Amino acid sequence: MQSDRILDAVGPSSRDLGRGLCIITGASKGYGRSLALQIAHLLQPRSVLLLVARSADLLQALQADLAPVAQHAGLLVRCLPADLSRKAGIDATVRAAKESAALDIDHVLLINNAGSLGDVSRFAMSFSDLAEVDAYLSLNVSSALCLTAGVLQAFPRRKGLRRTVVNISSLCALKPLPSWVLYCAGKAARNMVFRVLAKEEPDVRVLSYSPGPMDTDMQAQARSYSADPALKQSFSIMHSQGDLLSCQESGAKLMWLLLEDKFPSGAHLDFYELQRNSPAEFDFHS
């Protein structure tokens, strides 16, 4: 199996993620889709994979691709079309999680992946429309906080239950990029949200993971529309020289982190920083 090849190379502390409820937002394409395909191999039978995104059609296609793995592994895959920038979407996701999870689950894993790049064709001085900025922050910051709070309330602390929250972050949470004011601000705010959560809830495992520059639709958008010419050129060179990571490559590193489960709760870890710390023989492409 795919998971066996990964585990034989890495030798993590745990060989699977338990009998869990795993919620992945923004799961219909790109990085979220790749994570769903990878994590399905690491859940015990009778686990639930709850996939949330706006596009019902793309979720259905993903569910079909997951069907052979789910049948072999005894997983329930549930897809939920929802707009997480609205309260109804948050409520529907929490309700679906409570309805889907078996009573004997031992791990709740929430991966906050949903997000958007925002308008990178303009500089900060042009953002004078409060409603525009609020709409961006609603999806990219408020929804992650509200969904995380709702899931943790729905599955309170109890003996034998692990609770893990992952924030898919970015180097932009730490470094300002010209013409990326919305994206940088949103990622920085999310990073602090989850740092505070880690301080307040020491029994919850909290990780902000920066997956590195990946070959996704968002990267294509960045190459095409970034207003800063140096940034635009840098992304174009990375693409033309084949320096962008695949979603599978970056996702495999996140799987290793979750299986090892040794990261300091609340930490912000970057794919490239981890290159120095993970085993050289790790098979990223499994």
XYZ file of N, CA and C in Angstrom:
858
model
N 0.834 -1.199 0.000
C 0.000 0.000 0.000
C 0.868 1.248 0.000
N 0.270 2.358 -0.464
C 0.977 3.625 -0.470
C 1.483 3.992 0.922
N 0.638 3.837 1.931
C 1.026 4.216 3.284
C 2.178 3.367 3.791
N 2.234 2.082 3.406
C 3.316 1.216 3.857
C 4.660 1.690 3.314
N 4.702 2.162 2.053
C 5.948 2.656 1.488
C 6.426 3.889 2.229
N 5.491 4.775 2.572
C 5.857 5.971 3.328
C 6.393 5.584 4.700
N 5.680 4.710 5.391
C 6.026 4.386 6.769
C 7.314 3.592 6.870
N 7.579 2.717 5.901
C 8.820 1.963 5.928
C 10.017 2.893 5.805
N 9.864 3.973 5.033
C 10.965 4.908 4.842
C 11.160 5.798 6.046
N 10.076 6.196 6.686
C 10.155 7.208 7.730
C 10.260 6.615 9.117
N 9.561 5.523 9.367
C 9.543 4.966 10.701
C 8.936 5.904 11.716
N 7.713 6.419 11.483
C 7.128 7.406 12.389
C 6.686 6.781 13.707
N 6.318 7.647 14.629
C 5.891 7.184 15.940
C 4.609 6.367 15.841
N 3.729 6.708 14.921
C 2.479 5.978 14.722
C 2.382 5.548 13.273
N 1.818 4.378 13.040
C 1.707 3.888 11.664
C 0.403 4.292 11.000
N -0.468 4.966 11.726
C -1.686 5.487 11.122
C -2.200 6.625 11.983
N -3.287 7.229 11.546
C -3.856 8.374 12.251
C -5.046 7.983 13.118
N -5.217 6.696 13.320
C -6.250 6.223 14.217
C -7.598 6.048 13.542
N -8.594 5.685 14.352
C -9.971 5.617 13.869
C -10.547 7.019 14.040
N -10.494 7.758 12.975
C -10.715 9.184 13.132
C -11.832 9.774 12.302
N -12.112 11.005 12.648
C -12.911 11.898 11.821
C -11.945 12.929 11.283
N -11.746 12.941 9.983
C -10.856 13.910 9.350
C -11.683 14.849 8.482
N -11.614 16.132 8.765
C -12.330 17.159 8.013
C -11.303 17.955 7.227
N -11.490 18.042 5.918
C -10.606 18.835 5.067
C -11.447 19.878 4.348
N -11.119 21.143 4.539
C -11.824 22.209 3.825
C -11.043 22.576 2.564
N -11.767 23.126 1.590
C -11.133 23.418 0.311
C -10.628 22.157 -0.353
N -11.424 21.080 -0.243
C -10.956 19.750 -0.630
C -11.182 19.409 -2.099
N -11.854 20.249 -2.848
C -12.307 19.841 -4.180
C -11.220 19.888 -5.240
N -10.139 20.649 -4.995
C -9.091 20.751 -6.020
C -7.765 21.122 -5.365
N -6.722 21.102 -6.170
C -5.426 21.552 -5.707
C -4.911 20.787 -4.505
N -4.407 21.532 -3.544
C -3.756 20.924 -2.381
C -4.734 20.140 -1.518
N -5.938 20.668 -1.316
C -6.919 19.963 -0.508
C -7.287 18.616 -1.100
N -7.430 18.569 -2.402
C -7.738 17.307 -3.079
C -6.616 16.293 -2.885
N -5.383 16.758 -3.035
C -4.236 15.878 -2.864
C -4.161 15.343 -1.436
N -4.426 16.196 -0.452
C -4.402 15.750 0.938
C -5.451 14.682 1.201
N -6.632 14.847 0.620
C -7.685 13.849 0.805
C -7.252 12.494 0.267
N -6.625 12.474 -0.900
C -6.180 11.225 -1.507
C -5.059 10.573 -0.695
N -4.227 11.391 -0.059
C -3.125 10.840 0.733
C -3.590 10.357 2.101
N -4.402 11.156 2.750
C -4.773 10.838 4.132
C -5.717 9.643 4.216
N -6.411 9.355 3.122
C -7.313 8.197 3.119
C -6.562 6.900 3.377
N -5.273 6.856 3.034
C -4.463 5.647 3.251
C -4.006 5.497 4.697
N -4.198 6.538 5.496
C -3.624 6.538 6.844
C -4.665 6.509 7.946
N -5.916 6.255 7.595
C -7.000 6.176 8.572
C -7.412 4.722 8.789
N -7.732 4.387 10.009
C -8.178 3.034 10.322
C -9.604 2.793 9.815
N -10.007 1.526 9.674
C -11.384 1.217 9.283
C -12.403 1.879 10.205
N -13.534 2.234 9.628
C -14.642 2.920 10.290
C -14.329 4.382 10.580
N -13.282 4.899 9.940
C -13.007 6.331 10.013
C -13.902 7.067 9.029
N -13.993 8.382 9.220
C -14.813 9.239 8.367
C -13.937 10.330 7.774
N -14.056 10.509 6.475
C -13.377 11.587 5.771
C -14.446 12.552 5.282
N -14.516 13.725 5.890
C -15.513 14.732 5.545
C -14.840 15.805 4.698
N -15.246 15.899 3.453
C -14.617 16.789 2.479
C -15.549 17.961 2.186
N -15.053 19.178 2.397
C -15.873 20.376 2.297
C -15.296 21.313 1.255
N -16.159 21.813 0.372
C -15.752 22.791 -0.634
C -17.012 23.397 -1.244
N -16.838 24.411 -2.046
C -17.990 25.071 -2.663
C -18.560 24.280 -3.841
N -17.694 23.596 -4.584
C -18.126 22.945 -5.821
C -18.613 21.523 -5.581
N -19.900 21.301 -5.763
C -20.466 19.964 -5.606
C -19.937 19.016 -6.676
N -19.787 19.501 -7.903
C -19.336 18.645 -8.994
C -17.907 18.148 -8.768
N -17.034 19.039 -8.340
C -15.644 18.637 -8.100
C -15.548 17.698 -6.901
N -16.375 17.905 -5.901
C -16.391 16.994 -4.751
C -16.854 15.606 -5.162
N -17.849 15.536 -6.021
C -18.336 14.242 -6.489
C -17.255 13.503 -7.270
N -16.488 14.239 -8.075
C -15.394 13.624 -8.824
C -14.327 13.085 -7.871
N -14.030 13.833 -6.824
C -13.066 13.376 -5.834
C -13.577 12.142 -5.097
N -14.843 12.139 -4.751
C -15.422 10.985 -4.067
C -15.305 9.727 -4.927
N -15.521 9.887 -6.234
C -15.381 8.747 -7.141
C -13.939 8.245 -7.178
N -12.973 9.161 -7.162
C -11.570 8.757 -7.163
C -11.174 8.072 -5.858
N -11.834 8.449 -4.782
C -11.534 7.870 -3.477
C -12.243 6.535 -3.241
N -13.218 6.205 -4.061
C -14.060 5.034 -3.814
C -13.272 3.738 -3.647
N -12.290 3.427 -4.509
C -11.557 2.169 -4.318
C -10.798 2.124 -2.995
N -10.162 3.231 -2.622
C -9.432 3.284 -1.355
C -10.389 3.156 -0.181
N -11.499 3.883 -0.261
C -12.479 3.861 0.835
C -13.048 2.470 1.031
N -13.340 1.789 -0.056
C -13.899 0.437 0.049
C -12.874 -0.517 0.652
N -11.633 -0.409 0.214
C -10.582 -1.296 0.725
C -10.304 -1.033 2.199
N -10.302 0.254 2.582
C -9.917 0.624 3.943
C -11.099 0.702 4.899
N -12.316 0.562 4.400
C -13.485 0.638 5.259
C -13.763 2.043 5.757
N -13.596 3.024 4.878
C -13.813 4.419 5.244
C -15.168 4.905 4.760
N -15.747 5.836 5.491
C -16.902 6.577 5.023
C -16.409 7.914 4.500
N -16.646 8.182 3.218
C -16.284 9.460 2.617
C -17.558 10.255 2.398
N -17.638 11.395 3.032
C -18.813 12.253 2.899
C -18.393 13.598 2.324
N -19.095 14.041 1.309
C -18.792 15.316 0.665
C -19.879 16.338 0.987
N -19.447 17.536 1.331
C -20.389 18.573 1.727
C -20.106 19.862 0.956
N -20.961 20.207 -0.019
C -20.819 21.518 -0.668
C -21.253 22.607 0.309
N -20.356 23.537 0.615
C -20.667 24.571 1.601
C -19.794 25.792 1.360
N -20.366 26.957 1.608
C -19.645 28.218 1.546
C -19.252 28.586 2.969
N -17.971 28.418 3.291
C -17.516 28.619 4.662
C -17.379 30.093 5.042
N -17.589 30.983 4.090
C -17.577 32.407 4.436
C -18.903 32.844 5.052
N -19.854 31.908 5.105
C -21.173 32.202 5.671
C -21.459 31.283 6.862
N -22.224 31.801 7.802
C -22.545 31.041 9.002
C -23.214 29.715 8.670
N -24.077 29.724 7.653
C -24.775 28.494 7.280
C -23.788 27.408 6.862
N -22.709 27.792 6.183
C -21.708 26.816 5.773
C -20.949 26.236 6.944
N -20.612 27.095 7.911
C -19.937 26.631 9.120
C -20.837 25.674 9.892
N -22.086 26.091 10.092
C -23.030 25.269 10.861
C -23.259 23.918 10.195
N -23.386 23.918 8.864
C -23.619 22.668 8.141
C -22.430 21.719 8.283
N -21.218 22.273 8.274
C -20.023 21.438 8.407
C -19.935 20.810 9.786
N -20.180 21.602 10.828
C -20.143 21.072 12.189
C -21.226 20.016 12.379
N -22.410 20.292 11.846
C -23.516 19.330 11.960
C -23.170 18.022 11.243
N -22.602 18.114 10.036
C -22.228 16.913 9.288
C -21.155 16.116 10.022
N -20.234 16.814 10.673
C -19.189 16.126 11.437
C -19.790 15.341 12.589
N -20.704 15.956 13.314
C -21.331 15.283 14.452
C -22.169 14.093 13.990
N -22.869 14.243 12.875
C -23.726 13.170 12.371
C -22.923 12.000 11.825
N -21.740 12.266 11.281
C -20.979 11.236 10.577
C -20.073 10.414 11.480
N -19.591 11.017 12.551
C -18.568 10.368 13.363
C -19.144 9.247 14.214
N -18.441 8.127 14.261
C -18.828 7.025 15.137
C -18.482 7.379 16.578
N -19.141 6.713 17.507
C -18.919 7.008 18.924
C -17.528 6.606 19.387
N -16.911 5.633 18.693
C -15.627 5.120 19.157
C -14.429 5.734 18.436
N -14.606 6.876 17.776
C -13.448 7.507 17.145
C -12.438 7.898 18.224
N -11.157 7.847 17.861
C -10.126 8.228 18.819
C -9.296 9.422 18.340
N -9.670 10.004 17.201
C -8.907 11.138 16.678
C -9.828 12.036 15.859
N -9.879 13.304 16.195
C -10.540 14.312 15.375
C -9.445 15.171 14.756
N -9.407 15.201 13.439
C -8.380 15.932 12.701
C -9.059 16.919 11.760
N -8.825 18.199 11.989
C -9.388 19.257 11.148
C -8.257 19.922 10.387
N -8.339 19.917 9.055
C -7.340 20.581 8.215
C -7.994 21.791 7.561
N -7.630 22.966 8.049
C -8.160 24.222 7.523
C -7.351 24.621 6.290
N -7.816 24.165 5.141
C -7.106 24.414 3.884
C -7.808 25.455 3.017
N -9.109 25.649 3.193
C -9.860 26.564 2.329
C -9.277 27.979 2.413
N -9.192 28.620 1.266
C -8.680 29.986 1.233
C -8.578 30.483 -0.195
N -8.302 31.763 -0.327
C -8.175 32.361 -1.654
C -7.007 33.330 -1.663
N -6.501 33.617 -2.865
C -5.352 34.506 -3.017
C -5.743 35.968 -2.857
N -6.939 36.304 -3.251
C -7.333 37.712 -3.243
C -6.836 38.423 -4.499
N -7.153 39.687 -4.617
C -6.757 40.475 -5.780
C -5.311 40.933 -5.610
N -4.397 40.276 -6.339
C -2.974 40.627 -6.248
C -2.555 41.572 -7.370
N -3.524 42.060 -8.124
C -3.214 42.982 -9.220
C -3.146 44.427 -8.756
N -3.326 44.658 -7.458
C -3.357 46.014 -6.903
C -2.478 46.092 -5.660
N -2.096 47.313 -5.330
C -1.293 47.553 -4.137
C -2.190 47.988 -2.983
N -1.622 47.989 -1.779
C -2.405 48.216 -0.564
C -3.187 49.524 -0.597
N -2.620 50.563 -1.196
C -3.262 51.873 -1.212
C -4.596 51.881 -1.956
N -4.861 50.856 -2.758
C -6.102 50.833 -3.552
C -7.266 50.190 -2.811
N -7.012 49.572 -1.646
C -8.069 48.841 -0.943
C -8.781 49.756 0.056
N -9.697 50.553 -0.480
C -10.448 51.492 0.358
C -11.899 51.055 0.576
N -12.275 49.924 -0.039
C -13.648 49.417 0.075
C -13.711 48.433 1.248
N -14.345 48.847 2.328
C -14.412 48.027 3.533
C -15.094 46.688 3.268
N -16.157 46.704 2.465
C -16.897 45.473 2.186
C -16.025 44.459 1.454
N -15.184 44.928 0.539
C -14.299 44.033 -0.206
C -13.303 43.353 0.730
N -12.710 44.130 1.618
C -11.734 43.576 2.552
C -12.414 42.641 3.545
N -13.584 43.039 4.028
C -14.319 42.189 4.970
C -14.669 40.845 4.352
N -15.066 40.861 3.080
C -15.431 39.611 2.402
C -14.227 38.676 2.306
N -13.061 39.245 2.027
C -11.857 38.417 1.949
C -11.530 37.815 3.317
N -11.548 38.636 4.335
C -11.199 38.165 5.674
C -12.224 37.176 6.222
N -13.469 37.302 5.798
C -14.505 36.374 6.250
C -14.177 34.944 5.832
N -13.777 34.769 4.582
C -13.440 33.433 4.099
C -12.096 32.964 4.630
N -11.120 33.852 4.677
C -9.740 33.434 4.909
C -9.291 33.475 6.362
N -10.040 34.176 7.217
C -9.678 34.229 8.630
C -10.851 33.811 9.519
N -11.948 34.536 9.409
C -13.084 34.298 10.312
C -13.595 32.874 10.206
N -13.693 32.347 8.989
C -14.252 31.007 8.825
C -13.376 29.953 9.478
N -12.055 30.107 9.389
C -11.157 29.118 9.998
C -11.293 29.115 11.516
N -11.409 30.313 12.106
C -11.590 30.398 13.556
C -12.932 29.814 13.975
N -13.992 30.212 13.284
C -15.336 29.770 13.682
C -15.527 28.271 13.474
N -15.004 27.739 12.370
C -15.132 26.299 12.136
C -14.328 25.512 13.171
N -13.122 25.959 13.452
C -12.305 25.269 14.443
C -12.991 25.267 15.802
N -13.515 26.419 16.204
C -14.217 26.509 17.486
C -15.430 25.584 17.507
N -16.179 25.572 16.408
C -17.368 24.730 16.346
C -17.047 23.253 16.430
N -15.986 22.822 15.741
C -15.604 21.405 15.764
C -15.097 21.009 17.143
N -14.283 21.836 17.773
C -13.762 21.505 19.094
C -14.866 21.487 20.142
N -15.866 22.359 19.993
C -17.012 22.318 20.899
C -17.834 21.048 20.685
N -17.954 20.641 19.418
C -18.743 19.443 19.104
C -18.068 18.168 19.596
N -16.743 18.211 19.695
C -15.982 17.042 20.168
C -15.089 17.495 21.335
N -15.683 17.645 22.505
C -14.931 18.152 23.659
C -13.887 17.151 24.143
N -13.007 17.629 24.972
C -11.942 16.791 25.513
C -12.526 15.594 26.275
N -12.010 14.427 25.986
C -12.356 13.229 26.742
C -11.187 12.267 26.688
N -11.131 11.370 27.627
C -10.051 10.412 27.690
C -10.039 9.538 26.437
N -8.879 9.393 25.833
C -8.743 8.540 24.654
C -9.008 9.235 23.343
N -9.347 10.528 23.358
C -9.624 11.254 22.126
C -8.505 12.257 21.861
N -7.836 12.072 20.716
C -6.870 13.075 20.254
C -7.600 14.099 19.403
N -7.200 15.354 19.535
C -7.756 16.416 18.704
C -6.599 17.194 18.082
N -6.597 17.245 16.753
C -5.520 17.900 16.009
C -6.120 18.904 15.039
N -5.554 20.099 15.034
C -6.003 21.153 14.125
C -4.811 21.600 13.289
N -4.967 21.573 11.978
C -3.915 22.010 11.058
C -4.388 23.256 10.311
N -3.556 24.261 10.305
C -3.778 25.465 9.526
C -2.819 25.437 8.344
N -3.350 25.376 7.125
C -2.487 25.444 5.949
C -2.089 26.905 5.769
N -0.830 27.162 6.017
C -0.322 28.521 6.099
C 0.534 28.846 4.878
N 1.454 29.759 5.054
C 2.305 30.218 3.958
C 3.463 31.006 4.544
N 4.542 31.106 3.793
C 5.621 32.007 4.164
C 5.101 33.441 4.268
N 4.007 33.719 3.550
C 3.412 35.061 3.580
C 2.835 35.412 4.947
N 2.669 34.444 5.816
C 2.253 34.739 7.181
C 3.348 35.462 7.942
N 4.603 35.330 7.460
C 5.759 35.889 8.144
C 6.467 36.971 7.332
N 6.274 36.942 6.022
C 7.041 37.834 5.136
C 6.095 38.654 4.258
N 6.233 40.001 4.255
C 5.366 40.830 3.406
C 5.790 40.772 1.941
N 4.814 40.604 1.057
C 5.068 40.616 -0.382
C 4.282 41.761 -1.019
N 4.914 42.627 -1.788
C 4.204 43.734 -2.434
C 3.088 43.233 -3.346
N 1.951 43.867 -3.278
C 0.709 43.583 -4.023
C -0.042 42.376 -3.481
N 0.419 41.804 -2.391
C -0.256 40.656 -1.780
C -0.794 41.014 -0.398
N -1.284 42.232 -0.237
C -1.658 42.691 1.094
C -2.763 41.838 1.715
N -3.770 41.453 0.938
C -4.858 40.650 1.488
C -4.354 39.271 1.902
N -3.622 38.630 1.030
C -3.145 37.276 1.307
C -2.203 37.259 2.510
N -1.246 38.184 2.537
C -0.293 38.232 3.651
C -1.002 38.524 4.972
N -1.934 39.487 4.933
C -2.660 39.836 6.156
C -3.497 38.666 6.651
N -4.160 37.982 5.730
C -4.989 36.846 6.113
C -4.176 35.704 6.696
N -3.049 35.378 6.070
C -2.217 34.282 6.572
C -1.582 34.636 7.916
N -1.175 35.904 8.075
C -0.600 36.319 9.352
C -1.634 36.238 10.467
N -2.853 36.682 10.168
C -3.919 36.630 11.172
C -4.240 35.190 11.543
N -4.327 34.319 10.555
C -4.606 32.910 10.844
C -3.503 32.292 11.688
N -2.276 32.629 11.383
C -1.165 32.093 12.163
C -1.307 32.463 13.635
N -1.677 33.696 13.912
C -1.833 34.120 15.300
C -3.054 33.476 15.947
N -4.131 33.302 15.186
C -5.311 32.605 15.714
C -4.912 31.249 16.279
N -4.114 30.503 15.520
C -3.790 29.143 15.939
C -2.683 29.110 16.985
N -1.846 30.129 17.036
C -0.893 30.232 18.141
C -1.631 30.471 19.463
N -2.627 31.337 19.420
C -3.424 31.590 20.625
C -4.169 30.327 21.038
N -4.756 29.627 20.064
C -5.476 28.387 20.372
C -4.566 27.391 21.077
N -3.336 27.261 20.596
C -2.398 26.320 21.209
C -2.102 26.684 22.663
N -2.032 27.979 22.957
C -1.804 28.418 24.333
C -3.018 28.142 25.212
N -4.209 28.379 24.670
C -5.435 28.244 25.457
C -5.855 26.796 25.658
N -5.553 25.943 24.681
C -6.020 24.550 24.714
C -4.819 23.606 24.602
N -4.094 23.397 25.675
C -2.867 22.601 25.601
C -3.081 21.139 25.231
N -4.311 20.642 25.369
C -4.558 19.249 24.988
C -4.812 19.095 23.498
N -5.017 20.204 22.776
C -5.241 20.164 21.329
C -3.897 20.334 20.623
N -3.617 19.447 19.678
C -2.387 19.551 18.886
C -2.648 20.519 17.739
N -1.874 21.596 17.680
C -2.109 22.676 16.710
C -0.855 22.856 15.864
N -1.036 22.863 14.543
C 0.086 23.023 13.617
C -0.286 23.978 12.499
N 0.560 24.959 12.247
C 0.474 25.767 11.029
C 1.571 25.278 10.094
N 1.161 24.774 8.941
C 2.102 24.171 7.990
C 2.128 24.980 6.706
N 3.314 25.445 6.358
C 3.508 26.177 5.108
C 3.976 25.187 4.046
N 3.147 24.910 3.036
C 3.455 23.814 2.110
C 4.450 24.157 1.014
N 4.892 25.414 0.937
C 5.818 25.814 -0.110
C 5.093 26.177 -1.397
N 5.810 26.729 -2.374
C 5.190 27.121 -3.650
C 4.855 25.891 -4.489
N 3.573 25.673 -4.717
C 3.131 24.466 -5.416
C 2.547 24.802 -6.783
N 2.561 23.835 -7.643
C 2.058 24.007 -9.007
C 0.541 23.842 -9.006
N -0.156 24.912 -8.668
C -1.611 24.902 -8.534
C -2.226 26.052 -9.320
N -3.555 26.068 -9.362
C -4.257 27.180 -10.014
C -3.935 28.511 -9.343
N -3.753 28.492 -8.020
C -3.424 29.720 -7.304
C -2.062 30.254 -7.740
N -1.113 29.349 -7.975
C 0.203 29.790 -8.441
C 0.109 30.391 -9.842
N -0.717 29.788 -10.694
C -0.916 30.339 -12.040
C -1.518 31.738 -11.963
N -2.437 31.929 -11.032
C -3.036 33.242 -10.814
C -1.972 34.245 -10.353
N -1.097 33.817 -9.483
C -0.033 34.690 -8.989
C 0.910 35.103 -10.111
N 1.260 34.148 -10.991
C 2.162 34.462 -12.107
C 1.531 35.425 -13.089
N 0.234 35.338 -13.223
C -0.458 36.126 -14.241
C -0.826 37.531 -13.775
N -1.154 37.685 -12.503
C -1.799 38.926 -12.075
C -1.055 39.727 -11.011
N 0.025 39.221 -10.431
C 0.716 39.991 -9.396
C 1.158 41.349 -9.943
N 0.816 42.400 -9.218
C 1.135 43.755 -9.687
C 2.620 44.065 -9.536
N 3.274 43.460 -8.571
C 4.692 43.710 -8.375
C 5.503 42.981 -9.447
N 6.221 43.696 -10.309
C 6.895 43.036 -11.438
C 7.975 42.051 -11.009
N 8.720 42.368 -9.946
C 9.780 41.454 -9.509
C 9.185 40.143 -8.991
N 8.087 40.243 -8.247
C 7.424 39.055 -7.728
C 6.854 38.210 -8.862
N 6.222 38.881 -9.806
C 5.640 38.193 -10.958
C 6.722 37.438 -11.737
N 7.864 38.094 -11.944
C 8.959 37.460 -12.665
C 9.524 36.274 -11.890
N 9.639 36.428 -10.576
C 10.168 35.347 -9.750
C 9.315 34.093 -9.852
N 7.993 34.262 -9.782
C 7.099 33.107 -9.900
C 7.177 32.489 -11.295
N 7.285 33.319 -12.303
C 7.372 32.814 -13.678
C 8.637 31.992 -13.885
N 9.751 32.455 -13.305
C 11.013 31.723 -13.425
C 10.919 30.385 -12.704
N 10.329 30.385 -11.514
C 10.164 29.131 -10.782
C 9.371 28.119 -11.595
N 8.312 28.599 -12.245
C 7.472 27.706 -13.051
C 8.226 27.186 -14.259
N 8.916 28.073 -14.961
C 9.595 27.674 -16.196
C 10.764 26.737 -15.920
N 11.384 26.865 -14.747
C 12.524 26.022 -14.411
C 12.125 24.750 -13.656
N 10.831 24.566 -13.452
C 10.353 23.359 -12.783
C 10.651 23.325 -11.301
N 10.711 24.503 -10.676
C 11.054 24.576 -9.256
C 9.842 24.546 -8.334
N 8.638 24.531 -8.888
C 7.448 24.463 -8.043
C 7.260 23.036 -7.519
N 6.817 22.927 -6.299
C 6.552 21.619 -5.711
C 5.248 21.045 -6.246
N 5.153 19.732 -6.264
C 3.862 19.103 -6.526
C 3.064 19.063 -5.225
N 1.760 19.030 -5.348
C 0.921 18.917 -4.154
C 1.216 17.630 -3.397
N 1.512 16.561 -4.135
C 1.791 15.273 -3.502
C 3.079 15.330 -2.684
N 4.069 16.026 -3.212
C 5.356 16.130 -2.531
C 5.217 16.880 -1.206
N 4.541 18.001 -1.252
C 4.347 18.780 -0.032
C 3.406 18.073 0.936
N 2.364 17.451 0.404
C 1.412 16.743 1.252
C 2.048 15.579 1.987
N 2.982 14.900 1.342
C 3.655 13.783 1.996
C 4.426 14.242 3.221
N 5.012 15.429 3.163
C 5.711 15.968 4.335
C 4.726 16.243 5.467
N 3.550 16.758 5.152
C 2.547 16.977 6.190
C 2.104 15.659 6.795
N 1.939 14.619 5.976
C 1.570 13.314 6.516
C 2.624 12.832 7.504
N 3.896 13.034 7.168
C 4.983 12.630 8.060
C 4.892 13.379 9.388
N 4.642 14.684 9.329
C 4.519 15.480 10.556
C 3.388 14.963 11.447
N 2.249 14.640 10.828
C 1.105 14.178 11.599
C 1.351 12.800 12.207
N 2.035 11.945 11.480
C 2.333 10.611 11.996
C 3.389 10.657 13.098
N 4.401 11.474 12.907
C 5.431 11.630 13.940
C 4.838 12.269 15.193
N 4.005 13.288 14.993
C 3.311 13.976 16.086
C 4.283 14.477 17.156
N 5.382 15.061 16.709
C 6.385 15.579 17.646
C 6.568 17.089 17.531
N 5.798 17.742 16.691
C 5.944 19.191 16.517
C 5.463 19.920 17.772
N 6.075 21.054 18.121
C 5.572 21.851 19.242
C 4.199 22.421 18.877
N 3.219 22.223 19.732
C 1.875 22.703 19.412
C 1.894 24.218 19.238
N 1.284 24.676 18.147
C 1.268 26.093 17.819
C 2.380 26.507 16.876
N 3.257 25.572 16.521
C 4.403 25.899 15.680
C 3.984 26.220 14.253
N 4.779 27.056 13.602
C 4.650 27.335 12.169
C 5.837 26.680 11.487
N 5.600 25.607 10.729
C 6.662 24.841 10.099
C 6.558 24.942 8.585
N 7.689 25.138 7.953
C 7.750 25.324 6.503
C 8.363 24.095 5.838
N 7.847 23.754 4.672
C 8.334 22.583 3.931
C 9.851 22.594 3.811
N 10.421 23.729 3.433
C 11.856 23.780 3.178
C 12.673 23.716 4.458
N 12.184 24.293 5.541
C 12.869 24.164 6.829
C 12.927 22.705 7.266
N 11.883 21.967 6.963
C 11.806 20.574 7.384
C 12.712 19.662 6.582
N 13.196 20.137 5.424
C 14.112 19.327 4.632
C 15.332 18.926 5.440
N 15.755 19.796 6.361
C 16.955 19.515 7.146
C 16.692 18.521 8.271
N 15.422 18.344 8.621
C 15.104 17.580 9.825
C 14.468 16.226 9.569
N 13.937 16.003 8.367
C 13.281 14.730 8.082
C 14.259 13.794 7.379
N 14.004 12.500 7.414
C 14.934 11.534 6.837
C 15.146 11.769 5.350
N 16.389 11.665 4.913
C 16.711 11.915 3.505
C 16.054 10.900 2.588
N 15.807 9.685 3.112
C 15.247 8.635 2.253
C 13.730 8.705 2.140
N 13.113 9.745 2.749
C 11.660 9.851 2.709
C 11.149 9.911 1.275
N 10.200 9.066 0.945
C 9.675 8.986 -0.416
C 8.520 9.958 -0.573
N 8.791 11.184 -1.006
C 7.764 12.195 -1.139
C 6.742 11.831 -2.195
N 7.115 11.039 -3.168
C 6.241 10.808 -4.320
C 5.394 9.549 -4.177
N 5.435 8.899 -3.033
C 4.628 7.685 -2.847
C 3.150 8.012 -2.907
